[in-house]
Short mmCIF file of C-alpha atoms and ligand atoms in Angstrom, two decimals:
data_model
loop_
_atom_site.label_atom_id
_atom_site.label_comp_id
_atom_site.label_asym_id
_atom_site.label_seq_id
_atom_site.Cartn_x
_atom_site.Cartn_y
_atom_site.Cartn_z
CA UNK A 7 -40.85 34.88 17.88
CA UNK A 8 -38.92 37.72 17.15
CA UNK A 9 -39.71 39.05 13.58
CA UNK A 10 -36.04 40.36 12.83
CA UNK A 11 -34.49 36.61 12.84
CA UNK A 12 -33.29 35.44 8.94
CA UNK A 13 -35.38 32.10 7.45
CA UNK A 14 -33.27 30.12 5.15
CA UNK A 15 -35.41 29.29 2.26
CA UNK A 16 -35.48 25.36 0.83
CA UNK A 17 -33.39 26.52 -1.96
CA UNK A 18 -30.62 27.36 0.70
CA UNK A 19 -30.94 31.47 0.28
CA UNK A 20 -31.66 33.30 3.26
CA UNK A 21 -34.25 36.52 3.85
CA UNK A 22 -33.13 38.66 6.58
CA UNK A 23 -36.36 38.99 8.40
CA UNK A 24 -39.38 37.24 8.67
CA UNK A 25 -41.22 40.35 7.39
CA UNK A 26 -42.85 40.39 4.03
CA UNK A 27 -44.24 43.39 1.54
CA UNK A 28 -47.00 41.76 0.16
CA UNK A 29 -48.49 42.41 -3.62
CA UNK A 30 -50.43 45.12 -4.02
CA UNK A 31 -51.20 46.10 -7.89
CA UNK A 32 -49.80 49.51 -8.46
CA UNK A 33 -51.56 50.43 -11.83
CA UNK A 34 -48.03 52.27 -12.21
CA UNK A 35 -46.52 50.80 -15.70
CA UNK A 36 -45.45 53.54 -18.14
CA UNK A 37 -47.14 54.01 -21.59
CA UNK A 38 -45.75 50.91 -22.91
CA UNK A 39 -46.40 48.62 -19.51
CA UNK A 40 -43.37 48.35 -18.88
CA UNK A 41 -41.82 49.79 -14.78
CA UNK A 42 -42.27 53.62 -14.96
CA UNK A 43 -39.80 56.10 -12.67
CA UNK A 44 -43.22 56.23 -10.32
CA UNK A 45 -43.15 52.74 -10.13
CA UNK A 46 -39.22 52.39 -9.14
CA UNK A 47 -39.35 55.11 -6.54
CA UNK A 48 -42.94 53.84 -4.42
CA UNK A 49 -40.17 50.17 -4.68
CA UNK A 50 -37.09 52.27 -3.05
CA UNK A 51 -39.48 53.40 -0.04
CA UNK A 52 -39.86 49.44 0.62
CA UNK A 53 -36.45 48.97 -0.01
CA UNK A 54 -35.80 51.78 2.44
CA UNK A 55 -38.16 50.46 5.20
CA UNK A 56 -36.38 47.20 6.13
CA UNK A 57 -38.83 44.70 4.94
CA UNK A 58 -36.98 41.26 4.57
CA UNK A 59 -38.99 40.21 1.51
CA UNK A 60 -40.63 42.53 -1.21
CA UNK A 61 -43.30 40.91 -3.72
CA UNK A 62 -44.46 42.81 -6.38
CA UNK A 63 -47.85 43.69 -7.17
CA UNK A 64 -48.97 40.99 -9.89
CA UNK A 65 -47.48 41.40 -13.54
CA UNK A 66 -49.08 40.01 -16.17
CA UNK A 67 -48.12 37.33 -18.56
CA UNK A 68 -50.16 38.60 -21.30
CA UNK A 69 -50.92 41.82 -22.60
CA UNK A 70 -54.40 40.78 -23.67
CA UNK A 71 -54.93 39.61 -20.43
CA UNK A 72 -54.91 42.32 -17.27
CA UNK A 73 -56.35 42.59 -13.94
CA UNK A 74 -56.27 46.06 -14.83
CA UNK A 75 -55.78 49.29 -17.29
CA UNK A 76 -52.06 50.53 -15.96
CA UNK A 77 -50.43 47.12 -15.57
CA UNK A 78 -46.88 45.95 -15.80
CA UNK A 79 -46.45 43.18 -18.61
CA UNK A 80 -43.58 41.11 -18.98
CA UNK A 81 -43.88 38.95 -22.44
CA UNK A 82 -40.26 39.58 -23.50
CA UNK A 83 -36.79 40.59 -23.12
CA UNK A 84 -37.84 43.96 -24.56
CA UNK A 85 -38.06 46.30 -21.51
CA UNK A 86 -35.47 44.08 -19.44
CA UNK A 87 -33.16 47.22 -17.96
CA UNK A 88 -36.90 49.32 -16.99
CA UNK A 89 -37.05 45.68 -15.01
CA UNK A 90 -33.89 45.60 -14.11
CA UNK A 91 -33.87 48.87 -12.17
CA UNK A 92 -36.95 48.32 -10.75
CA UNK A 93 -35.60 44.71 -9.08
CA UNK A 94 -32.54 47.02 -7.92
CA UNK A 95 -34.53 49.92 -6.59
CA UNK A 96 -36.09 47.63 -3.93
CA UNK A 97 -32.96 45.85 -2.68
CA UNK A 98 -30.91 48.51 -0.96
CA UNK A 99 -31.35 46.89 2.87
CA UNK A 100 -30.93 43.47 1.55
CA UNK A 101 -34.43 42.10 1.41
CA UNK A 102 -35.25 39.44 -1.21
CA UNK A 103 -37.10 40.50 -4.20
CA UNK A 104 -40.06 38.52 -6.16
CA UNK A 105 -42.06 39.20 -9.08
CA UNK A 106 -45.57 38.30 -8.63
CA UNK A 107 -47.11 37.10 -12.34
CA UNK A 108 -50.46 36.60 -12.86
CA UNK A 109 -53.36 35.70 -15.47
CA UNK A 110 -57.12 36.92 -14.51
CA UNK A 111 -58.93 34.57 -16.65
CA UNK A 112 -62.75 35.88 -16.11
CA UNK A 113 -61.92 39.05 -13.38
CA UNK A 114 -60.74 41.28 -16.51
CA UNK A 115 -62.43 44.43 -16.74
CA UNK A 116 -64.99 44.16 -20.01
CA UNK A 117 -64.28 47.95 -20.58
CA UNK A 118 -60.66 46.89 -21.50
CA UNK A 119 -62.11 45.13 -24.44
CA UNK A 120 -60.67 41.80 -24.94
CA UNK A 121 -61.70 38.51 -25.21
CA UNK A 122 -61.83 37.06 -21.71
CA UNK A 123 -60.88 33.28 -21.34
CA UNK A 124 -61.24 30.98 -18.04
CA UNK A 125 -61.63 27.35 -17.41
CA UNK A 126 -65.38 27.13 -17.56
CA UNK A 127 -67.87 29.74 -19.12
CA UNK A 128 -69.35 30.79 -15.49
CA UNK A 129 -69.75 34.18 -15.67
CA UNK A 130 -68.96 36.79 -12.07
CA UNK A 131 -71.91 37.02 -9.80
CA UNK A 132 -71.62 40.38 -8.28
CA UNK A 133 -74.97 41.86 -7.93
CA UNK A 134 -75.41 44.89 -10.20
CA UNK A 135 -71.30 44.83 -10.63
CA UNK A 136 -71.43 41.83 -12.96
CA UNK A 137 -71.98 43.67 -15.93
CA UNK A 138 -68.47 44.75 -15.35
CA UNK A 139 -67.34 41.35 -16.68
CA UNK A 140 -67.50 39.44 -19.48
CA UNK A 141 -69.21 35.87 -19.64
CA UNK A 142 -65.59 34.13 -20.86
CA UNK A 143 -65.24 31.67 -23.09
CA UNK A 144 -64.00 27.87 -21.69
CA UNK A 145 -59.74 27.15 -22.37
CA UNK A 146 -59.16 25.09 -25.04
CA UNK A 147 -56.23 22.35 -24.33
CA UNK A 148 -53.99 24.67 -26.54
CA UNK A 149 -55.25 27.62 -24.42
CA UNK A 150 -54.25 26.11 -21.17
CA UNK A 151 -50.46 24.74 -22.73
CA UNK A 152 -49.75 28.69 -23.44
CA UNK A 153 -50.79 30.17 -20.26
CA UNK A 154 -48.45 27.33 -19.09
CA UNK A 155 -45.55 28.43 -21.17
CA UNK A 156 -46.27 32.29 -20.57
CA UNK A 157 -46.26 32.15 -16.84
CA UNK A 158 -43.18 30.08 -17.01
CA UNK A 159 -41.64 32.39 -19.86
CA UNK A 160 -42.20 35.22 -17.71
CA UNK A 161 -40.18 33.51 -14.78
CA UNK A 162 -37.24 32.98 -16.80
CA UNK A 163 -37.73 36.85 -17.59
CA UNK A 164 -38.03 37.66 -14.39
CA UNK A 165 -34.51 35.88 -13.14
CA UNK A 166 -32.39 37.68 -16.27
CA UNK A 167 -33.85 40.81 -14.94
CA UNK A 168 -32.19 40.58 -11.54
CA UNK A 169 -35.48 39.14 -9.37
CA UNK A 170 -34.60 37.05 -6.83
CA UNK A 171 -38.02 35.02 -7.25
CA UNK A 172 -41.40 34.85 -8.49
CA UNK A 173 -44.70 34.51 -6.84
CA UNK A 174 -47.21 31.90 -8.86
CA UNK A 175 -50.65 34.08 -7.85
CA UNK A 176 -53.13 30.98 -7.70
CA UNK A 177 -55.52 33.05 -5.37
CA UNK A 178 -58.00 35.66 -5.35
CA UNK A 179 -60.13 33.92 -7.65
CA UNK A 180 -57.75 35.00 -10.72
CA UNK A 181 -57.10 32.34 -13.49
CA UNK A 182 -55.47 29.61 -11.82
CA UNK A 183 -57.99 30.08 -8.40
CA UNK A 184 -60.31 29.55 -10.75
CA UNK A 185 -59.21 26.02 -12.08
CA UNK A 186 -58.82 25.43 -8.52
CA UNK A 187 -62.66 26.24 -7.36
CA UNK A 188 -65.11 23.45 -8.44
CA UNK A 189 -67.68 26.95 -8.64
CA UNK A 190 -65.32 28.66 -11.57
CA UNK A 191 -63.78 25.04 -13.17
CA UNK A 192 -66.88 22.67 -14.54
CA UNK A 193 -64.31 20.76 -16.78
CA UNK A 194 -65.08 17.12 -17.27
CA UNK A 195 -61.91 16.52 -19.10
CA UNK A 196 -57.99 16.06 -16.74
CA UNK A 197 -58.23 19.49 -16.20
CA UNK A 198 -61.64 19.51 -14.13
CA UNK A 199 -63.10 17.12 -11.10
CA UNK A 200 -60.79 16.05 -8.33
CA UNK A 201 -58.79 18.25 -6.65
CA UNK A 202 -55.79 16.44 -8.86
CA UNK A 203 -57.13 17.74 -11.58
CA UNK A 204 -57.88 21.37 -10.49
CA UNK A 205 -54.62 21.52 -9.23
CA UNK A 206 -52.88 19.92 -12.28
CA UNK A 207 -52.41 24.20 -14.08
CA UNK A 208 -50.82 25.00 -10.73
CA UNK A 209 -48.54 21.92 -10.15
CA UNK A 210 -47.58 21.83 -14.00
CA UNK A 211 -46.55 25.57 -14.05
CA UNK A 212 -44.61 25.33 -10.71
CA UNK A 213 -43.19 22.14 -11.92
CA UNK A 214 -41.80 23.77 -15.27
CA UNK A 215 -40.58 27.18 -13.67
CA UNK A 216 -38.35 25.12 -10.88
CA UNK A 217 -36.68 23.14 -14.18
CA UNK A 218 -36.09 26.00 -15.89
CA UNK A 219 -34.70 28.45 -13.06
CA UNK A 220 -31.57 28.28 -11.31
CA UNK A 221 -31.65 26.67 -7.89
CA UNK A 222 -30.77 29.43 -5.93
CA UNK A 223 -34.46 31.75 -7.56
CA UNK A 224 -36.84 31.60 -5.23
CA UNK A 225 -39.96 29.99 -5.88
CA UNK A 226 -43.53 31.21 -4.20
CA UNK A 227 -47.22 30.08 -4.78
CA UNK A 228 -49.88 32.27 -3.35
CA UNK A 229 -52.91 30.21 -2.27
CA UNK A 230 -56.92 30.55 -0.91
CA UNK A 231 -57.04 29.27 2.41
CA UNK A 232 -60.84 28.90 1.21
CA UNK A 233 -62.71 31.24 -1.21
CA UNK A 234 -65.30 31.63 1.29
CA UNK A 235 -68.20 30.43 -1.22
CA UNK A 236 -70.36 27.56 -0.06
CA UNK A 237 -69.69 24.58 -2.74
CA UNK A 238 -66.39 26.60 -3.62
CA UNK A 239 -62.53 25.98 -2.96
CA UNK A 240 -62.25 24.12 1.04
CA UNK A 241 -59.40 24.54 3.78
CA UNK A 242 -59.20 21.04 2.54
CA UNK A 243 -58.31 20.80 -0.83
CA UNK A 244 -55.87 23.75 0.30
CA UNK A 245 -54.21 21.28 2.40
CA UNK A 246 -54.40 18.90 -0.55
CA UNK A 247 -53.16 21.91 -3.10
CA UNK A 248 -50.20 22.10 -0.23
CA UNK A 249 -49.00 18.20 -0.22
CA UNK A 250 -49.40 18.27 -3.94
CA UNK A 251 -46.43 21.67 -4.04
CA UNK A 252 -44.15 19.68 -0.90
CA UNK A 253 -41.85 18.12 -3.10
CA UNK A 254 -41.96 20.82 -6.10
CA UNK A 255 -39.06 23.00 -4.76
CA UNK A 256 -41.17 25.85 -3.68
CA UNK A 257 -40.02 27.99 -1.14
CA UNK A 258 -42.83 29.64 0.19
CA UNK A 259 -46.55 29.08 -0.03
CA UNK A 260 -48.52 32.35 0.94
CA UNK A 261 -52.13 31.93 2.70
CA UNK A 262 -54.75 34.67 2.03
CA UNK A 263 -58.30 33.90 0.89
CA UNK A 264 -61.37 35.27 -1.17
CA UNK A 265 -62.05 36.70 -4.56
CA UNK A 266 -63.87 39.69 -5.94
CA UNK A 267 -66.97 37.76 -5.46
CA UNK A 268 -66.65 37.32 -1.70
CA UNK A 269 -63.34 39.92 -0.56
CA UNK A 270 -62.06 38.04 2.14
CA UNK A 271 -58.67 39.19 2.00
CA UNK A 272 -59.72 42.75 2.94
CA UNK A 273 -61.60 41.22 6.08
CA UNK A 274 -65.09 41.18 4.45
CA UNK A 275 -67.48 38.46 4.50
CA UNK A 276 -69.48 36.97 2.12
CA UNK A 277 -72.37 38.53 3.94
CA UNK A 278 -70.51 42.23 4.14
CA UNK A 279 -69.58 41.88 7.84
CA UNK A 280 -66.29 42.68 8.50
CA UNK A 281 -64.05 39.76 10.27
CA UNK A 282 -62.99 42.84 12.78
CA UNK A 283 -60.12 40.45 14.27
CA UNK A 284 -56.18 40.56 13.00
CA UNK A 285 -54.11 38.20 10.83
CA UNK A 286 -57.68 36.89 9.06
CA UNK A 287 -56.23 33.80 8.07
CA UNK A 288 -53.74 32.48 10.96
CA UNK A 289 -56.24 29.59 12.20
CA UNK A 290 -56.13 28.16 8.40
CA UNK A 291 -52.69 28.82 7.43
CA UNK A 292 -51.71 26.77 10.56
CA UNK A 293 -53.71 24.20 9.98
CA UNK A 294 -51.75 23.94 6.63
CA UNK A 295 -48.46 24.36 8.42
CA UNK A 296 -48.60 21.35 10.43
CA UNK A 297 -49.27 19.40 6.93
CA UNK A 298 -46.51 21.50 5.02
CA UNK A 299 -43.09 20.68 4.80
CA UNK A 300 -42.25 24.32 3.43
CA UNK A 301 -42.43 28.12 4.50
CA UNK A 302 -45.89 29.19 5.58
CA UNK A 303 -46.67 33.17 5.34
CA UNK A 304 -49.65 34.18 6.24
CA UNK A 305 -51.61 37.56 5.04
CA UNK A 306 -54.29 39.99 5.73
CA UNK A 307 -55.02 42.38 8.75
CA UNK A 308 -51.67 42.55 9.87
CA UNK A 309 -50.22 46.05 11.31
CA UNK A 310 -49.09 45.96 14.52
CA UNK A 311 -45.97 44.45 16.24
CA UNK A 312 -47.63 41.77 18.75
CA UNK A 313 -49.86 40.49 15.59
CA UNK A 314 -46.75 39.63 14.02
CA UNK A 315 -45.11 37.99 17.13
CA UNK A 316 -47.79 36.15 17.56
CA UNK A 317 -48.34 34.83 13.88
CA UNK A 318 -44.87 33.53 14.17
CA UNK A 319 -45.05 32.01 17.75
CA UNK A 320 -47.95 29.71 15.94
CA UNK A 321 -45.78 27.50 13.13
CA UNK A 322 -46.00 30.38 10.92
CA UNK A 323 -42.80 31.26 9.05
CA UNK A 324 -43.37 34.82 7.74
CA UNK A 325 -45.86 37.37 8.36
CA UNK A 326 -47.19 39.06 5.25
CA UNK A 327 -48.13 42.67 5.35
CA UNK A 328 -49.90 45.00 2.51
CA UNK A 329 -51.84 47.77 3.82
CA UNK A 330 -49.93 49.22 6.59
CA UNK A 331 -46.39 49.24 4.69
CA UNK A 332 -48.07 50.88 2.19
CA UNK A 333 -49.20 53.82 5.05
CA UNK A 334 -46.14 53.42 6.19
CA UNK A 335 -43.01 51.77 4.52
CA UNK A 336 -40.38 52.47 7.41
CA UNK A 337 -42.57 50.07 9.58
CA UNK A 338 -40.45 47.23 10.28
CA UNK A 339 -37.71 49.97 10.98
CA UNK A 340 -39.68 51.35 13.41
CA UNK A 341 -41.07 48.47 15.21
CA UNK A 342 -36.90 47.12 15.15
CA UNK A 343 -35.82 50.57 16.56
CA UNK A 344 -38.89 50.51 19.61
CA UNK A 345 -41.60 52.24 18.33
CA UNK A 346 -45.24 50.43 18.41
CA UNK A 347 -46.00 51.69 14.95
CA UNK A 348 -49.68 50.36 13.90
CA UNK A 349 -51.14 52.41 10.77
CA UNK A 350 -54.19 52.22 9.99
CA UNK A 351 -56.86 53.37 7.52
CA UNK A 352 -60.02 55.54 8.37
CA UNK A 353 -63.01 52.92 8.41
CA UNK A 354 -65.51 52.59 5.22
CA UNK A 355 -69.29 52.55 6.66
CA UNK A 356 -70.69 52.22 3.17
CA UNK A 357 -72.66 49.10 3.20
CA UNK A 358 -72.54 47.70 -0.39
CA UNK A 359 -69.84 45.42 -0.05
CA UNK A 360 -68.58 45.21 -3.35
CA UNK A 361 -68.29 49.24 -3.29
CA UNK A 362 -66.79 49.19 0.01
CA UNK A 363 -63.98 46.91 -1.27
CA UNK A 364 -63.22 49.13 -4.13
CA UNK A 365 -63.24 51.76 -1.72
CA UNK A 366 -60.77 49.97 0.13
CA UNK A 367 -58.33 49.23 -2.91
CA UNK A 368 -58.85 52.90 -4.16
CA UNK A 369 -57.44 54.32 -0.03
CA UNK A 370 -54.89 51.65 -0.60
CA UNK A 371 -53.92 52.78 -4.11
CA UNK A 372 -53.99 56.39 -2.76
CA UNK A 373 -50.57 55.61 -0.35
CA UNK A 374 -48.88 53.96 -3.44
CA UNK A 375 -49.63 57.41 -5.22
CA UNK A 376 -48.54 59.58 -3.00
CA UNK A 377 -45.58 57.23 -2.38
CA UNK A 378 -44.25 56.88 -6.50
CA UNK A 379 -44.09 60.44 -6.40
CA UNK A 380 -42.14 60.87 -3.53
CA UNK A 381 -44.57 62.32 -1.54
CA UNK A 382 -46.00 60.83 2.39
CA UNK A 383 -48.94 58.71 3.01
CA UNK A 384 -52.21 59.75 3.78
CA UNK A 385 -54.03 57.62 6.44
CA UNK A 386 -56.92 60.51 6.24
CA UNK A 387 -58.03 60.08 2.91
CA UNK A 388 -62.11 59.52 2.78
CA UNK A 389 -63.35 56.42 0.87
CA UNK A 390 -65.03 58.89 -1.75
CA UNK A 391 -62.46 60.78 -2.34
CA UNK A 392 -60.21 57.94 -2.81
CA UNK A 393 -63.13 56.11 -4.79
CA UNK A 394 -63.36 58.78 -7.31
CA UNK A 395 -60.17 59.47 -8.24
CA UNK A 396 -59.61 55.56 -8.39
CA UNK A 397 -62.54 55.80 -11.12
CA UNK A 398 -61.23 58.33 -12.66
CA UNK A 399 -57.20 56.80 -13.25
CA UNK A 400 -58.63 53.88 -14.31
CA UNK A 401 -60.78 55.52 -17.08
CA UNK A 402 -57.74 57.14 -18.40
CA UNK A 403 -55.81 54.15 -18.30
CA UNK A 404 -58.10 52.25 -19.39
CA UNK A 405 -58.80 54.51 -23.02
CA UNK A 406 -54.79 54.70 -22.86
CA UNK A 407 -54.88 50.61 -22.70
CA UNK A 408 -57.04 50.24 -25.60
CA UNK A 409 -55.08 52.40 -27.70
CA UNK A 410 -51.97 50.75 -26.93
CA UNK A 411 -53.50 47.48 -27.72
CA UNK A 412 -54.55 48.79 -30.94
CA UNK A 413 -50.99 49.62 -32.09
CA UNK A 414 -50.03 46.11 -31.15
CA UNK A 415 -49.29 43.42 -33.66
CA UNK A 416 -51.82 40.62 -34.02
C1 FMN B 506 -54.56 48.05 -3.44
C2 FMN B 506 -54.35 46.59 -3.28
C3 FMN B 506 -53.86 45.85 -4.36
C4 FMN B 506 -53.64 44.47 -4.21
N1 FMN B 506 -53.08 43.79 -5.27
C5 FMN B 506 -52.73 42.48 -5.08
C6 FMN B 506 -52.01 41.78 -6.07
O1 FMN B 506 -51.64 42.32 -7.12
N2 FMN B 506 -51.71 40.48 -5.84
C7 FMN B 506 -52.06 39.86 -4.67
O2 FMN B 506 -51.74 38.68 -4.49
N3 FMN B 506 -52.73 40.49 -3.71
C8 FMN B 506 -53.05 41.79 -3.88
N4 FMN B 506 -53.67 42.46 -2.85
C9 FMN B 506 -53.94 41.75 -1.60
C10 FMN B 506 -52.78 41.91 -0.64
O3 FMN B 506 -51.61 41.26 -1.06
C11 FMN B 506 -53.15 41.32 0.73
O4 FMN B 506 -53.37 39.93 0.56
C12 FMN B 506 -54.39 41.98 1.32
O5 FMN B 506 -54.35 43.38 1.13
C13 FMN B 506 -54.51 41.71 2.81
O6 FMN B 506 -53.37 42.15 3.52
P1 FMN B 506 -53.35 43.53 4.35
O7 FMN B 506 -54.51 43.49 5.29
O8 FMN B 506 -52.04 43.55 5.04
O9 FMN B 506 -53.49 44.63 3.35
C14 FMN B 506 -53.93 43.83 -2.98
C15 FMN B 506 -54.44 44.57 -1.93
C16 FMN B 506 -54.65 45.93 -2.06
C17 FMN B 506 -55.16 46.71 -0.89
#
């Protein structure tokens, strides 16, 4: 199928292509982590490029809680025109855009020094790389009812500041793909066991957020196909996790897969090898499209033209695409006007997988650099280059995190 036809959404609004920005965490918020100018401009090169659907990179819901130093955090109405502009700096060719928001229950950085909470005290198994976590402490009931309200409070945010949806992130082994894998959630109480109960954070958030939005604000959940873990979360309770959203009102369920424990969605296996083919996921997300009554996107290895015909051909609604639009934003422009655009980053031989996947997310992070300051893309850049000056942002964001937190109130 033809990428530049529209999909009506569920909730009756329309995107005008089937082509999709996918989240990519920019580590771009200003001093107060709120949008900086860096941030706005790197969203007016999507805006630019013709994508039909733009999802931010994840915000968080809690300032003590961040997937990294350099995040955006939406709490309150504080910052609301800093979000405001950055919602219209994406939108000039019409596409659709979503806030992700996000909670990363145990995969918080210990260096940004807070208490790290999760459903079960399981603590990351990453080799020598654990250390980089802290064992977190098991939710209490009253724990889990304000992650509720905070993910929902920052939807409501997210609609007065001119989003046209939000993006539930219940993958990538952050807080809620965690209540989700029977490895991360050892709860014996509702919120632990069957996949009912894993799923029961998920379902009661979306739940909440669709009664307190306005019909018309789009609605997304991004899910695991699998977290590629023996024992861990199964194509099958996916499917299950899918029937349980059908009648929710959501508009689009994203497929991608893996965690920091085993990177799948950067096309590594547990075991380090890479999955070499395209669209990683396609077999599994349409498996769960012939059990969905809702959009299917799918996500992950996705940068050239024929990939994306051919993820739609299959029951697939809307291709999701984060790596080549951030080498090259103008891609669906180009691939509409003729041109077989297909970006691509140099290849990382190192064999420590957890390094190479940093490595990965540091080349990545190098584009949306260059990119919030105006600048082009570098498809060139070498994994240590791009590894090092990673290391060395986040260390200054990171001290500038923990000062800010210090000035905060209690
Ligand atoms: C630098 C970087 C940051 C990412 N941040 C997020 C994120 O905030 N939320 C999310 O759901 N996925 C995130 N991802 C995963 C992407 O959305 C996508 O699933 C993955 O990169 C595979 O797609 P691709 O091969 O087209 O890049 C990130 C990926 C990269 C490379």
């Amino acid at each position: 199928m033809n990428p530049f036809t529209p999909l009506t959404l569920p909730n009756g609004t329309s995107l005008p292509n089937r082509i999709a920005k996918s989240a990519m965490e920019e580590n771009l918020a200003d001093p107060d982590h709120a949008p900086s100018d860096e941030l706005i401009r790197l969203y007016r090169a999507w805006g630019d490029g013709g994508v039909g659907l733009i999802i931010t990179g994840n915000v968080m819901i809690d300032r003590r809680a961040m997937t990294g130093p350099g995040g955006v955090v939406l709490e309150s109405q504080r910052h609301l025109a800093r979000f405001q502009q950055w919602a219209q700096s994406a939108r000039a060719r019409g596409a659709q855009v979503w806030m992700q928001i996000n909670h990363p229950g145990r995969q918080m950085p210990a260096a940004l020094g807070q208490l790290t909470i999760a459903p079960s005290a399981v603590p990351m198994d990453m080799g020598n790389f654990s250390k980089q976590f802290t064992v977190p402490r098991a939710m209490s009931e009253d724990e889990i009812s304000e992650v509720i309200g905070r993910f929902v409070n920052a939807a409501v945010l997210a609609e007065q500041a001119g989003f046209d949806g939000v993006q539930v992130h219940a993958a990538h082994g952050y807080l809620i793909s965690q209540f989700l894998s029977p490895l991360t959630n050892k709860r014996m109480d509702r919120w632990g066991g069957a996949i009912g109960n894993r799923a029961r954070m998920l379902v009661a958030i979306v739940r909440e957020i669709r009664a307190r939005v306005s019909p018309g604000f789009s609605l997304s959940v991004k899910l695991n196909s699998a977290d590629f873990q023996r024992g861990g979360f199964s194509p099958e309770d996916a499917r299950q996790v899918v029937a349980l959203l059908n009648p929710l009102g959501v508009d689009l369920i994203e497929i991608s897969g893996g965690s920091y424990e085993a990177p799948a969605m950067h096309g590594q296996a547990r075991d380090g090898r890479s999955l070499s083919r395209e669209a990683y996921f396609l077999q599994f997300a349409q498996d769960i499209a012939g059990g969905a009554r809702l959009p299917i996107m799918v996500t992950g290895g996705i940068r050239r033209l024929p990939v994306a015909e051919q993820v739609l051909e299959g029951g697939i609604a809307m291709v999701g695409i984060g790596t080549a639009l951030a080498l090259n934003p103008a891609l669906p422009r180009e691939w509409e006007s003729g041109k077989a655009s297909a970006p691509m980053l140099r290849s990382i031989g190192w064999r420590n997988k957890v390094l190479a996947s940093l490595a990965y997310m540091a080349m990545v992070k190098h584009q949306l650099r260059r990119l919030s300051r105006g600048r082009i893309p570098n498809p060139g850049v070498t994994p240590a280059y791009a590894f090092l000056e990673q290391q060395l942002d986040t260390t200054i964001k990171t001290c500038r995190y923990r000062r800010w937190m210090g000035r905060q109130p209690a």
